[in-house]
PDB file of C-alpha atoms in Angstrom:
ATOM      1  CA  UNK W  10     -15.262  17.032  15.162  1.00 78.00           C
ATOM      2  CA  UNK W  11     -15.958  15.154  12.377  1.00 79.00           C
ATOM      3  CA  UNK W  12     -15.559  11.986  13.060  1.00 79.00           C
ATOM      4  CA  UNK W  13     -12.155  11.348  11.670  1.00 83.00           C
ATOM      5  CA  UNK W  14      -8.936   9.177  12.174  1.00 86.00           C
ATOM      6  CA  UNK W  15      -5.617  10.496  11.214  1.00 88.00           C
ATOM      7  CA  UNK W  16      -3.090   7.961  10.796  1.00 89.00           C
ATOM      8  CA  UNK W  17       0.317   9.357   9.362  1.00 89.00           C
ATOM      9  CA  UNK W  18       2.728   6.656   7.800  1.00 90.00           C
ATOM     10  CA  UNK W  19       5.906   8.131   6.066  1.00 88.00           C
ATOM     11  CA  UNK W  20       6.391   6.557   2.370  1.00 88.00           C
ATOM     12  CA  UNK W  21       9.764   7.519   1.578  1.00 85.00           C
ATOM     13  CA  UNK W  22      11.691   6.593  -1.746  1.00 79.00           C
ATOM     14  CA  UNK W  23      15.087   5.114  -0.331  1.00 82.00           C
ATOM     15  CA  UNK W  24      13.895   4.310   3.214  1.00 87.00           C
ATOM     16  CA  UNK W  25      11.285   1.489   1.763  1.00 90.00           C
ATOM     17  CA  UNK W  26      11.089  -1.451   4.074  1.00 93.00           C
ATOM     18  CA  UNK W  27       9.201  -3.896   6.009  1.00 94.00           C
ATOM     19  CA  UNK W  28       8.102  -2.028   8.921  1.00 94.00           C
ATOM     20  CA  UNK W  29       6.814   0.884   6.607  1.00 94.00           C
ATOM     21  CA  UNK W  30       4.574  -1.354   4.540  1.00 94.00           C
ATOM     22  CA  UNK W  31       3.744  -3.361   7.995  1.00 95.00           C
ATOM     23  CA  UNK W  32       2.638  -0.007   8.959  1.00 95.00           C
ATOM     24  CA  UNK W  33       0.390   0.964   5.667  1.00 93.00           C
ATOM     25  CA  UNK W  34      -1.098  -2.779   5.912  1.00 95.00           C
ATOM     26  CA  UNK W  35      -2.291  -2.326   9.514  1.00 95.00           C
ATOM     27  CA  UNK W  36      -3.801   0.913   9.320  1.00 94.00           C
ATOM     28  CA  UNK W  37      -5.487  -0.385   5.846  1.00 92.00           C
ATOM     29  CA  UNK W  38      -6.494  -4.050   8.030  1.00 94.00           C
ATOM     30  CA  UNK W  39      -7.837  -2.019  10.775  1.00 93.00           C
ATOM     31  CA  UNK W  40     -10.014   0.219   8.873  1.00 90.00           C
ATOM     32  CA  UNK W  41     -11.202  -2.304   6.604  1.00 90.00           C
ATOM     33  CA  UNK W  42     -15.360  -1.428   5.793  1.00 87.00           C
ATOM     34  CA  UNK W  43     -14.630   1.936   6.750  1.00 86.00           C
ATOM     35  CA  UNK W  44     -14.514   4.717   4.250  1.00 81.00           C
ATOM     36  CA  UNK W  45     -10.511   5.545   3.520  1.00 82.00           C
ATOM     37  CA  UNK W  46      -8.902   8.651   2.137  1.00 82.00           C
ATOM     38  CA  UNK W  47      -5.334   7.314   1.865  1.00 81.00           C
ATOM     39  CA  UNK W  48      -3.122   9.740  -0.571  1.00 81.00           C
ATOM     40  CA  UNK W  49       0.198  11.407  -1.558  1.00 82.00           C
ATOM     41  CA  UNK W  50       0.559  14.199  -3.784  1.00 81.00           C
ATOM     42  CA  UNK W  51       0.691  12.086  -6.708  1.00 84.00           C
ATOM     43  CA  UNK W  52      -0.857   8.685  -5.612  1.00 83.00           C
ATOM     44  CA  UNK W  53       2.713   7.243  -7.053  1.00 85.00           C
ATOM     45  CA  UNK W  54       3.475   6.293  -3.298  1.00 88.00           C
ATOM     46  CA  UNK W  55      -0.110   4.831  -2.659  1.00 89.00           C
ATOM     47  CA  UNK W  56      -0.032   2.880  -5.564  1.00 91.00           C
ATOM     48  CA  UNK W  57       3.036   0.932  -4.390  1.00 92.00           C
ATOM     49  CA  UNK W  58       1.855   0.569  -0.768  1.00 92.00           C
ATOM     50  CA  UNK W  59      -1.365  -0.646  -1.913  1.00 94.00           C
ATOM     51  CA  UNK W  60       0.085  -3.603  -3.903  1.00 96.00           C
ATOM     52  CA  UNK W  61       0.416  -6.274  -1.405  1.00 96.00           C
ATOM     53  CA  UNK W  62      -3.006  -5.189   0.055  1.00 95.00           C
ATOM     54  CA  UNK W  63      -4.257  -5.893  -2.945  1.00 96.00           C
ATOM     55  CA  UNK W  64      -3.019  -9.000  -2.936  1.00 96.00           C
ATOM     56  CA  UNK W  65      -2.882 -10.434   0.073  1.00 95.00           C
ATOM     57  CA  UNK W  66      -5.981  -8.930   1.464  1.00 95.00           C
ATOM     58  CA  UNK W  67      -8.124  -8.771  -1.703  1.00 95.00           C
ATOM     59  CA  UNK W  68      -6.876 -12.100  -3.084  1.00 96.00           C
ATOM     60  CA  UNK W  69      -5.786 -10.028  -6.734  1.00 97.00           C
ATOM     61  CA  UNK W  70      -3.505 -11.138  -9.135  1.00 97.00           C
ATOM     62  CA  UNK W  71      -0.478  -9.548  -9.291  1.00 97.00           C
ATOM     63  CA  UNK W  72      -0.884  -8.193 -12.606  1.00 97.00           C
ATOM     64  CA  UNK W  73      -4.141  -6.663 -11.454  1.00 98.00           C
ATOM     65  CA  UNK W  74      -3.192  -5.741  -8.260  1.00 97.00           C
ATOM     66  CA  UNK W  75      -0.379  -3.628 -10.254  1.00 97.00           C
ATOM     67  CA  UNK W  76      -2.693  -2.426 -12.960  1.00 97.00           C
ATOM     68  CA  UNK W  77      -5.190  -0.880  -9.791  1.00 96.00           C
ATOM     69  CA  UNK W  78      -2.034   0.486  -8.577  1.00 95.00           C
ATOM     70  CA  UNK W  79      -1.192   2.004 -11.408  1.00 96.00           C
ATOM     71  CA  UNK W  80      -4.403   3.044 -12.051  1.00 95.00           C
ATOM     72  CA  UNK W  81      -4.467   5.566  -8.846  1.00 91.00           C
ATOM     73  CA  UNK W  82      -0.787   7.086  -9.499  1.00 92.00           C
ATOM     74  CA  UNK W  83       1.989   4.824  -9.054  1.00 94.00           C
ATOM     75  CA  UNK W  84       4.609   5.396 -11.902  1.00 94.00           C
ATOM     76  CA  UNK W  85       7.870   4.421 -10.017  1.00 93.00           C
ATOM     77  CA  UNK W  86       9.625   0.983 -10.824  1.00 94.00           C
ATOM     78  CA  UNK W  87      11.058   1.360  -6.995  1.00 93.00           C
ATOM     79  CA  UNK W  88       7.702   1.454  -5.340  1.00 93.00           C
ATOM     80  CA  UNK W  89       6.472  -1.354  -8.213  1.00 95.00           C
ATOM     81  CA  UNK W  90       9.381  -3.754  -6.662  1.00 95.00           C
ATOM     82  CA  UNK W  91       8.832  -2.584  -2.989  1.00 94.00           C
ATOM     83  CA  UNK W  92       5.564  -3.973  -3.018  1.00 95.00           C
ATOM     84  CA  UNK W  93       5.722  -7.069  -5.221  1.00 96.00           C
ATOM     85  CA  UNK W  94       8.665  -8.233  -3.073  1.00 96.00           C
ATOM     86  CA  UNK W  95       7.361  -8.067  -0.251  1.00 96.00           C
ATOM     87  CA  UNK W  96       4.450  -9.738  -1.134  1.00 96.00           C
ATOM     88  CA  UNK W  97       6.882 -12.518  -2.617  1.00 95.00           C
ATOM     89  CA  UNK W  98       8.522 -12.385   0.826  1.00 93.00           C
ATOM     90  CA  UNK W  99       5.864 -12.689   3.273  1.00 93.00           C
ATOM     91  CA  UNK W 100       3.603 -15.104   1.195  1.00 91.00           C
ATOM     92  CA  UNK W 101       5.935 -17.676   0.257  1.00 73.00           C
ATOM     93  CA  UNK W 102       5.449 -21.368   1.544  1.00 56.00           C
TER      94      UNK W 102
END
């Protein structure tokens, strides 16, 4: 009714892998310029799924990439790693 998109990714600590973050990129690529509510109960999972979108898609730093991610909730080392590797992964060459 009101106009929105529901998109439903599962960010789970121990099941963090490619085709979950492939999954968070190309829901955040394909509603690029189009107001996002993206959340978790504590933003901690956002935060590290956000990283290499950040990154990659943004062209940030890393270290500001992980201070924004920071900034909206994410506290876990896991979720820190998840997305730095996989930017160091996907990016490299």
């Amino acid at each position: 009714e009101l106009g929105l998109r529901y998109y439903n990714v599962a960010v789970v600590a121990g099941r963090l892998d490619d085709s979950v973050m492939n999954a968070v990129l190309e829901v955040l690529r394909k509603e690029k310029g189009s107001s996002t509510a993206f959340h978790c109960a504590s933003g901690n999972r956002v935060g590290g799924a956000l990283i290499p979108y950040f990154m990659v898609d943004e062209g940030m730093t890393e270290e500001d990439a992980i201070t924004l991610a920071m900034r909206v909730g994410m506290r876990s080392s896991e979720l820190l790693e998840w997305g730095t590797d996989y930017v160091r992964r996907t990016t490299a060459g």
